[in-house]
Amino acid sequence: MKAAKARTKRLLTRCLAALGLAAVLLSAGCAERPRLFEARLYAMGTWVDIAVFSSADTAARLFEEAEALLRRFEVDYYAWADGELARINRELAAHGEATAEPEMAALLREAQRLTIASERAFDPAVGALVEQWGFHSALTEPAPPPPEAIDAWRRAGASLAAVEIDGVVLRTKVRDLKLDLGAIAKGEAVDRLVALAGRHGVRDALVNAGGDLRVLGRHRGRPWRIGIKDPRAHGVLGVIELENGEAAFTSGDYERFVDRDGRRLHHILDPRTGFPVEATQAVTVIAQSGVVADAAATALFVAGDDWHRIAPQVGAAAVLRVDAAGEIEVTESMRRRIVSAIEDEWDVIAES
Ligand code: AMP
Ligand code: MG
């Protein structure tokens, strides 16, 4: 009786093993060919579109994780939410010292490098100045602060360069230093989403946060193509191609502004003067990461006519700039990416 039971059990195990193998072969035999899946969600004040070539299962899992990542991120990396960056700002204001999570500390180190490389054209320590101008909240109407307030801010010496970053510990002697990662955080978010897609085995993808984007691989066998928005009209200035892993980010004076007495008050401030930059309408930068492209676009926007000198310092080779008069300049590396341009009178700038 016992022997018969054992024999049945052995047989069953063997059958199940064979069945298991068959199931594996079956699924390998009809492995799903990657198809295009797209998701869109509102985060960080903009629509984030994710397009991946993958199986349906992978796309579903990826989109779920992407949403969780963005929900956490927009709280932790936005200075006026109740998350990690707000906590860091509170602690810096109270004790001149704060401890960051390792990922935040790494981003702040990279941001500090770019602050110094851009000669403070990009400087995330503009938080208090952004608040004075009223650009920190969609609920406030931006307006020029009193000149004394801007002078006081400038004299206080707030700069990320004035923060000592010792591992994950931040220290500063500058009072009221408030970090605002608005010019680099979207780059970090896009990089993390691209990394997430990579971990899911996705080889071809586009992560697009309101026109600021990064790609993986290709789109149906050719490079991903994206449009560069015209800063003063509906439509695009031209279309460019991106290689595997590249990011393209734009800083523009049309994203958040009020026009007042013939002047445009907008959200990109020159930390050296304390005022919105008037020399530029838009700058687009292609770089190897979202973080560098994002920070560099802001830096070159602020650098104004000096952008040629600052571009190589911040690692921006492919640059398109629209100046205050609407004239378009592109670097040679950018010109090579352009597959179609609305006008062909762009000035091509030799790179140093
Ligand atoms: P972006 O659109 O990437 O150029 O970032 C602009 C946002 O970054 C603004 O809304 C501010 O919150 C912040 N910001 C403004 N001016 C600067 C600057 N010169 N350096 C760093 N961050 C800035
Ligand atoms: Mg930026």
Tab-separated table of C-alpha atoms and ligand atoms in Angstrom:
chain	number	residue	atom	x	y	z
A	1	MET	CA	0.000	0.000	0.000
A	2	LYS	CA	2.776	2.363	1.129
A	3	ALA	CA	4.898	1.428	-1.934
A	4	ALA	CA	1.961	2.067	-4.295
A	5	LYS	CA	1.456	5.526	-2.752
A	6	ALA	CA	5.105	6.376	-3.161
A	7	ARG	CA	5.027	5.207	-6.804
A	8	THR	CA	1.985	7.443	-7.517
A	9	LYS	CA	3.705	10.382	-5.870
A	10	ARG	CA	6.897	9.838	-7.947
A	11	LEU	CA	4.835	9.625	-11.105
A	12	LEU	CA	2.917	12.768	-10.243
A	13	THR	CA	6.116	14.690	-9.531
A	14	ARG	CA	7.589	13.562	-12.863
A	15	CYS	CA	4.410	14.569	-14.714
A	16	LEU	CA	4.354	17.959	-13.042
A	17	ALA	CA	8.029	18.507	-13.893
A	18	ALA	CA	7.310	17.630	-17.539
A	19	LEU	CA	4.314	19.923	-17.535
A	20	GLY	CA	6.371	22.724	-16.015
A	21	LEU	CA	8.988	22.338	-18.724
A	22	ALA	CA	6.277	22.346	-21.379
A	23	ALA	CA	4.877	25.565	-19.924
A	24	VAL	CA	8.317	27.205	-20.044
A	25	LEU	CA	8.868	26.047	-23.646
A	26	LEU	CA	5.422	27.237	-24.596
A	27	SER	CA	5.965	30.696	-23.189
A	28	ALA	CA	9.435	30.874	-24.769
A	29	GLY	CA	7.993	29.729	-28.081
A	30	CYS	CA	5.409	32.450	-28.202
A	31	ALA	CA	7.383	35.117	-26.308
A	32	GLU	CA	5.498	38.334	-26.790
A	33	ARG	CA	7.164	40.701	-29.234
A	34	PRO	CA	7.644	44.117	-27.618
A	35	ARG	CA	4.757	46.421	-28.454
A	36	LEU	CA	4.323	50.110	-27.770
A	37	PHE	CA	2.592	50.951	-24.481
A	38	GLU	CA	1.978	54.487	-23.273
A	39	ALA	CA	0.967	56.012	-19.953
A	40	ARG	CA	0.317	59.603	-18.969
A	41	LEU	CA	0.068	61.066	-15.501
A	42	TYR	CA	0.152	64.505	-14.016
A	43	ALA	CA	3.129	65.055	-11.697
A	44	MET	CA	5.553	67.850	-10.785
A	45	GLY	CA	3.166	70.393	-12.309
A	46	THR	CA	3.219	68.853	-15.771
A	47	TRP	CA	2.047	65.895	-17.838
A	48	VAL	CA	4.543	63.043	-17.761
A	49	ASP	CA	4.254	60.691	-20.743
A	50	ILE	CA	6.004	57.356	-20.701
A	51	ALA	CA	6.237	55.261	-23.864
A	52	VAL	CA	7.870	51.818	-23.758
A	53	PHE	CA	8.311	48.953	-26.182
A	54	SER	CA	7.737	45.882	-24.030
A	55	SER	CA	5.307	43.133	-23.122
A	56	ALA	CA	1.938	44.119	-21.672
A	57	ASP	CA	2.933	42.698	-18.252
A	58	THR	CA	6.191	44.609	-18.106
A	59	ALA	CA	4.482	47.842	-19.139
A	60	ALA	CA	1.780	47.416	-16.488
A	61	ARG	CA	4.301	46.794	-13.700
A	62	LEU	CA	6.572	49.576	-14.905
A	63	PHE	CA	3.767	52.155	-15.057
A	64	GLU	CA	2.659	51.276	-11.554
A	65	GLU	CA	6.171	51.675	-10.163
A	66	ALA	CA	6.663	54.885	-12.180
A	67	GLU	CA	3.582	56.410	-10.634
A	68	ALA	CA	4.684	55.511	-7.096
A	69	LEU	CA	8.136	56.947	-7.815
A	70	LEU	CA	6.717	60.245	-9.113
A	71	ARG	CA	4.235	60.637	-6.264
A	72	ARG	CA	7.036	60.292	-3.712
A	73	PHE	CA	9.450	62.390	-5.746
A	74	GLU	CA	7.217	65.420	-6.217
A	75	VAL	CA	6.787	65.661	-2.458
A	76	ASP	CA	10.407	64.999	-1.476
A	77	TYR	CA	12.119	67.169	-4.084
A	78	TYR	CA	9.790	70.179	-4.105
A	79	ALA	CA	10.777	72.858	-1.577
A	80	TRP	CA	7.174	73.940	-0.885
A	81	ALA	CA	5.696	70.505	-0.206
A	82	ASP	CA	5.924	68.609	3.072
A	83	GLY	CA	8.780	66.272	2.167
A	84	GLU	CA	12.527	65.806	2.412
A	85	LEU	CA	13.700	69.030	0.764
A	86	ALA	CA	11.364	71.108	2.941
A	87	ARG	CA	12.745	69.319	6.008
A	88	ILE	CA	16.332	69.981	4.908
A	89	ASN	CA	15.518	73.669	4.384
A	90	ARG	CA	13.927	73.883	7.841
A	91	GLU	CA	16.915	72.241	9.508
A	92	LEU	CA	19.431	74.394	7.628
A	93	ALA	CA	17.498	77.507	8.685
A	94	ALA	CA	17.295	76.369	12.313
A	95	HIS	CA	20.780	74.891	12.916
A	96	GLY	CA	22.816	75.484	9.742
A	97	GLU	CA	23.060	71.688	9.434
A	98	ALA	CA	20.923	68.928	7.953
A	99	THR	CA	21.252	65.279	6.992
A	100	ALA	CA	20.007	64.189	3.565
A	101	GLU	CA	19.007	60.768	2.262
A	102	PRO	CA	21.855	59.312	0.142
A	103	GLU	CA	20.029	59.911	-3.176
A	104	MET	CA	19.274	63.519	-2.256
A	105	ALA	CA	22.883	64.067	-1.131
A	106	ALA	CA	24.167	62.681	-4.457
A	107	LEU	CA	21.906	65.037	-6.406
A	108	LEU	CA	22.978	67.997	-4.273
A	109	ARG	CA	26.649	67.177	-4.903
A	110	GLU	CA	26.002	67.105	-8.663
A	111	ALA	CA	23.992	70.337	-8.387
A	112	GLN	CA	26.856	71.942	-6.483
A	113	ARG	CA	29.325	70.913	-9.185
A	114	LEU	CA	27.065	72.503	-11.815
A	115	THR	CA	26.585	75.652	-9.682
A	116	ILE	CA	30.344	76.178	-9.628
A	117	ALA	CA	30.828	75.161	-13.294
A	118	SER	CA	28.137	77.632	-14.389
A	119	GLU	CA	29.652	80.445	-12.295
A	120	ARG	CA	26.315	80.604	-10.406
A	121	ALA	CA	24.112	81.119	-13.473
A	122	PHE	CA	22.498	77.916	-12.158
A	123	ASP	CA	22.284	77.971	-8.373
A	124	PRO	CA	19.553	76.072	-6.471
A	125	ALA	CA	20.009	78.326	-3.422
A	126	VAL	CA	17.531	80.780	-5.014
A	127	GLY	CA	14.582	79.452	-2.943
A	128	ALA	CA	14.026	82.613	-0.867
A	129	LEU	CA	14.402	84.826	-3.957
A	130	VAL	CA	11.885	82.695	-5.904
A	131	GLU	CA	9.481	83.162	-2.970
A	132	GLN	CA	9.994	86.930	-2.946
A	133	TRP	CA	9.054	87.107	-6.621
A	134	GLY	CA	6.060	84.821	-6.012
A	135	PHE	CA	7.103	82.101	-8.445
A	136	HIS	CA	6.977	79.283	-5.886
A	137	SER	CA	3.231	78.808	-5.940
A	138	ALA	CA	0.566	78.672	-8.627
A	139	LEU	CA	-1.674	80.570	-6.209
A	140	THR	CA	0.455	83.710	-5.997
A	141	GLU	CA	0.543	86.433	-8.648
A	142	PRO	CA	4.250	87.097	-9.371
A	143	ALA	CA	5.341	90.683	-8.720
A	144	PRO	CA	8.689	92.450	-8.236
A	145	PRO	CA	9.768	92.468	-4.581
A	146	PRO	CA	10.999	95.753	-3.047
A	147	PRO	CA	14.568	96.531	-4.257
A	148	GLU	CA	15.819	96.420	-0.624
A	149	ALA	CA	14.612	92.827	-0.318
A	150	ILE	CA	16.542	91.799	-3.438
A	151	ASP	CA	19.653	93.632	-2.204
A	152	ALA	CA	19.383	91.940	1.191
A	153	TRP	CA	19.054	88.545	-0.476
A	154	ARG	CA	22.125	89.175	-2.620
A	155	ARG	CA	24.179	90.424	0.332
A	156	ALA	CA	23.334	87.319	2.404
A	157	GLY	CA	25.401	85.229	-0.051
A	158	ALA	CA	22.987	82.324	-0.494
A	159	SER	CA	24.582	79.786	-2.842
A	160	LEU	CA	24.826	76.027	-3.048
A	161	ALA	CA	28.550	76.704	-3.387
A	162	ALA	CA	28.371	78.026	0.201
A	163	VAL	CA	27.052	74.688	1.505
A	164	GLU	CA	29.583	72.146	2.739
A	165	ILE	CA	28.443	68.683	1.635
A	166	ASP	CA	30.204	66.103	3.747
A	167	GLY	CA	28.802	62.710	2.682
A	168	VAL	CA	25.120	63.089	3.531
A	169	VAL	CA	25.601	65.973	5.974
A	170	LEU	CA	25.012	69.528	4.774
A	171	ARG	CA	26.346	72.565	6.613
A	172	THR	CA	26.165	76.262	5.920
A	173	LYS	CA	26.885	79.517	7.731
A	174	VAL	CA	24.554	81.480	5.443
A	175	ARG	CA	21.319	82.320	7.224
A	176	ASP	CA	17.993	81.844	5.451
A	177	LEU	CA	19.528	79.724	2.720
A	178	LYS	CA	16.659	77.942	1.008
A	179	LEU	CA	17.242	75.301	-1.632
A	180	ASP	CA	14.908	75.088	-4.625
A	181	LEU	CA	15.627	72.154	-6.947
A	182	GLY	CA	13.099	73.356	-9.557
A	183	ALA	CA	15.781	73.724	-12.241
A	184	ILE	CA	17.227	70.197	-11.891
A	185	ALA	CA	14.640	67.934	-10.179
A	186	LYS	CA	12.719	67.142	-13.351
A	187	GLY	CA	16.006	65.964	-14.857
A	188	GLU	CA	16.549	63.655	-11.878
A	189	ALA	CA	12.971	62.323	-12.080
A	190	VAL	CA	13.332	61.584	-15.792
A	191	ASP	CA	16.689	59.851	-15.164
A	192	ARG	CA	15.108	57.677	-12.454
A	193	LEU	CA	12.210	56.687	-14.720
A	194	VAL	CA	14.628	55.781	-17.516
A	195	ALA	CA	16.689	53.727	-15.037
A	196	LEU	CA	13.489	51.998	-13.891
A	197	ALA	CA	12.629	51.093	-17.497
A	198	GLY	CA	16.167	49.715	-17.899
A	199	ARG	CA	15.763	47.546	-14.783
A	200	HIS	CA	12.598	46.090	-16.321
A	201	GLY	CA	14.631	45.062	-19.352
A	202	VAL	CA	13.115	47.720	-21.617
A	203	ARG	CA	15.470	48.746	-24.422
A	204	ASP	CA	13.361	51.327	-26.275
A	205	ALA	CA	11.542	54.024	-24.324
A	206	LEU	CA	10.720	57.713	-24.124
A	207	VAL	CA	10.098	59.578	-20.865
A	208	ASN	CA	8.669	63.014	-21.586
A	209	ALA	CA	7.892	65.453	-18.764
A	210	GLY	CA	6.156	68.319	-20.540
A	211	GLY	CA	8.694	68.533	-23.376
A	212	ASP	CA	11.720	67.770	-21.164
A	213	LEU	CA	12.681	64.227	-21.996
A	214	ARG	CA	15.115	61.348	-22.262
A	215	VAL	CA	15.143	58.331	-24.564
A	216	LEU	CA	16.347	54.745	-24.539
A	217	GLY	CA	17.152	52.938	-27.772
A	218	ARG	CA	15.121	53.689	-30.839
A	219	HIS	CA	11.606	54.153	-32.106
A	220	ARG	CA	10.725	51.406	-34.593
A	221	GLY	CA	14.269	51.100	-35.891
A	222	ARG	CA	15.164	54.784	-36.223
A	223	PRO	CA	16.294	57.369	-33.635
A	224	TRP	CA	13.599	59.004	-31.498
A	225	ARG	CA	12.559	62.346	-32.984
A	226	ILE	CA	11.357	65.261	-30.908
A	227	GLY	CA	10.156	68.779	-31.603
A	228	ILE	CA	11.648	71.937	-30.083
A	229	LYS	CA	8.873	74.306	-29.101
A	230	ASP	CA	8.695	77.790	-30.556
A	231	PRO	CA	8.898	80.109	-27.508
A	232	ARG	CA	6.557	82.691	-29.035
A	233	ALA	CA	4.102	80.689	-31.145
A	234	HIS	CA	2.247	77.411	-31.274
A	235	GLY	CA	4.259	74.773	-33.070
A	236	VAL	CA	7.909	73.828	-33.240
A	237	LEU	CA	11.133	75.498	-34.359
A	238	GLY	CA	12.430	72.211	-35.672
A	239	VAL	CA	12.735	68.487	-35.094
A	240	ILE	CA	15.849	66.786	-33.709
A	241	GLU	CA	17.013	63.179	-33.325
A	242	LEU	CA	18.265	61.692	-30.074
A	243	GLU	CA	20.642	58.759	-29.570
A	244	ASN	CA	20.286	56.004	-26.962
A	245	GLY	CA	20.310	57.458	-23.435
A	246	GLU	CA	20.275	61.114	-24.419
A	247	ALA	CA	18.171	63.801	-22.747
A	248	ALA	CA	16.866	67.066	-24.210
A	249	PHE	CA	15.690	69.794	-21.827
A	250	THR	CA	14.433	73.315	-22.493
A	251	SER	CA	14.292	76.369	-20.251
A	252	GLY	CA	11.886	79.015	-21.530
A	253	ASP	CA	10.483	82.340	-20.376
A	254	TYR	CA	7.006	81.206	-21.486
A	255	GLU	CA	6.582	78.510	-18.832
A	256	ARG	CA	5.563	80.739	-15.949
A	257	PHE	CA	5.291	84.505	-16.410
A	258	VAL	CA	3.268	87.681	-16.251
A	259	ASP	CA	3.667	90.497	-18.780
A	260	ARG	CA	3.667	93.815	-17.020
A	261	ASP	CA	4.353	97.313	-18.412
A	262	GLY	CA	5.910	95.823	-21.530
A	263	ARG	CA	8.275	93.583	-19.539
A	264	ARG	CA	8.041	89.895	-19.017
A	265	LEU	CA	8.418	88.793	-15.407
A	266	HIS	CA	9.219	85.092	-15.515
A	267	HIS	CA	10.449	82.321	-13.279
A	268	ILE	CA	14.115	82.042	-14.327
A	269	LEU	CA	16.109	84.410	-12.143
A	270	ASP	CA	19.719	85.487	-12.374
A	271	PRO	CA	21.147	84.688	-8.910
A	272	ARG	CA	23.812	87.350	-9.458
A	273	THR	CA	21.308	90.215	-9.991
A	274	GLY	CA	18.165	88.811	-8.335
A	275	PHE	CA	16.037	89.632	-11.426
A	276	PRO	CA	14.405	87.596	-14.213
A	277	VAL	CA	16.766	87.186	-17.163
A	278	GLU	CA	15.822	89.345	-20.143
A	279	ALA	CA	18.461	88.278	-22.681
A	280	THR	CA	16.911	84.914	-23.584
A	281	GLN	CA	13.585	83.439	-24.692
A	282	ALA	CA	14.586	79.761	-24.623
A	283	VAL	CA	17.519	77.348	-24.472
A	284	THR	CA	17.473	73.639	-25.357
A	285	VAL	CA	20.362	71.367	-24.342
A	286	ILE	CA	21.029	67.743	-25.282
A	287	ALA	CA	23.161	65.845	-22.738
A	288	GLN	CA	23.866	62.306	-21.541
A	289	SER	CA	21.598	62.660	-18.504
A	290	GLY	CA	18.437	64.517	-17.584
A	291	VAL	CA	20.176	66.121	-14.608
A	292	VAL	CA	22.911	67.718	-16.717
A	293	ALA	CA	20.545	68.720	-19.550
A	294	ASP	CA	18.090	70.309	-17.086
A	295	ALA	CA	20.665	72.267	-15.068
A	296	ALA	CA	22.606	73.263	-18.198
A	297	ALA	CA	19.473	74.582	-19.948
A	298	THR	CA	18.761	76.832	-16.948
A	299	ALA	CA	22.433	77.873	-16.689
A	300	LEU	CA	22.705	78.837	-20.368
A	301	PHE	CA	19.363	80.638	-20.234
A	302	VAL	CA	20.742	82.773	-17.389
A	303	ALA	CA	24.196	83.159	-18.972
A	304	GLY	CA	22.598	85.193	-21.803
A	305	ASP	CA	25.114	86.293	-24.442
A	306	ASP	CA	27.869	84.627	-22.427
A	307	TRP	CA	26.379	81.168	-23.092
A	308	HIS	CA	29.120	80.082	-25.519
A	309	ARG	CA	31.699	80.369	-22.764
A	310	ILE	CA	29.604	78.613	-20.086
A	311	ALA	CA	28.320	75.761	-22.315
A	312	PRO	CA	31.522	73.635	-22.372
A	313	GLN	CA	32.000	74.242	-18.613
A	314	VAL	CA	28.627	72.608	-17.843
A	315	GLY	CA	29.082	69.801	-20.386
A	316	ALA	CA	26.557	71.121	-22.927
A	317	ALA	CA	27.775	70.477	-26.493
A	318	ALA	CA	24.472	70.428	-28.365
A	319	VAL	CA	22.694	73.726	-27.652
A	320	LEU	CA	19.934	75.731	-29.318
A	321	ARG	CA	19.307	79.241	-28.031
A	322	VAL	CA	16.649	81.792	-28.902
A	323	ASP	CA	17.755	85.268	-27.810
A	324	ALA	CA	15.541	88.164	-26.693
A	325	ALA	CA	15.039	89.290	-30.299
A	326	GLY	CA	13.981	85.792	-31.382
A	327	GLU	CA	17.257	85.072	-33.218
A	328	ILE	CA	18.205	81.406	-33.162
A	329	GLU	CA	21.749	80.158	-32.594
A	330	VAL	CA	22.788	76.508	-32.574
A	331	THR	CA	26.072	74.764	-31.902
A	332	GLU	CA	27.546	72.529	-34.576
A	333	SER	CA	26.625	69.410	-32.502
A	334	MET	CA	23.010	70.580	-32.354
A	335	ARG	CA	22.904	71.370	-36.063
A	336	ARG	CA	23.879	67.754	-36.830
A	337	ARG	CA	20.785	66.532	-34.901
A	338	ILE	CA	18.280	68.673	-36.728
A	339	VAL	CA	16.263	66.623	-39.194
A	340	SER	CA	13.951	69.423	-40.173
A	341	ALA	CA	13.911	73.100	-39.349
A	342	ILE	CA	11.114	75.541	-39.947
A	343	GLU	CA	13.643	78.226	-40.879
A	344	ASP	CA	17.099	77.560	-42.220
A	345	GLU	CA	18.624	80.848	-41.181
A	346	TRP	CA	19.914	79.733	-37.824
A	347	ASP	CA	23.372	80.923	-36.840
A	348	VAL	CA	25.668	77.941	-36.339
A	349	ILE	CA	28.184	78.533	-33.568
A	350	ALA	CA	31.605	76.904	-33.592
A	351	GLU	CA	32.281	75.026	-30.348
A	352	SER	CA	35.278	75.872	-28.220
B	1	AMP	P1	13.965	75.461	-15.401
B	1	AMP	O1	12.590	75.537	-15.955
B	1	AMP	O2	14.562	74.107	-15.398
B	1	AMP	O3	14.892	76.473	-16.021
B	1	AMP	O4	13.870	75.805	-13.839
B	1	AMP	C1	13.287	76.993	-13.387
B	1	AMP	C2	12.917	76.856	-11.925
B	1	AMP	O5	14.110	76.716	-11.138
B	1	AMP	C3	12.208	78.086	-11.393
B	1	AMP	O6	10.810	77.891	-11.379
B	1	AMP	C4	12.784	78.240	-9.991
B	1	AMP	O7	12.063	77.439	-9.086
B	1	AMP	C5	14.179	77.704	-10.105
B	1	AMP	N1	15.182	78.693	-10.564
B	1	AMP	C6	14.965	79.935	-11.107
B	1	AMP	N2	16.140	80.515	-11.461
B	1	AMP	C7	17.120	79.617	-11.133
B	1	AMP	C8	18.540	79.630	-11.264
B	1	AMP	N3	19.205	80.643	-11.806
B	1	AMP	N4	19.226	78.527	-10.815
B	1	AMP	C9	18.571	77.480	-10.269
B	1	AMP	N5	17.252	77.426	-10.129
B	1	AMP	C10	16.512	78.469	-10.561
B	2	MG	MG	16.446	73.346	-15.805
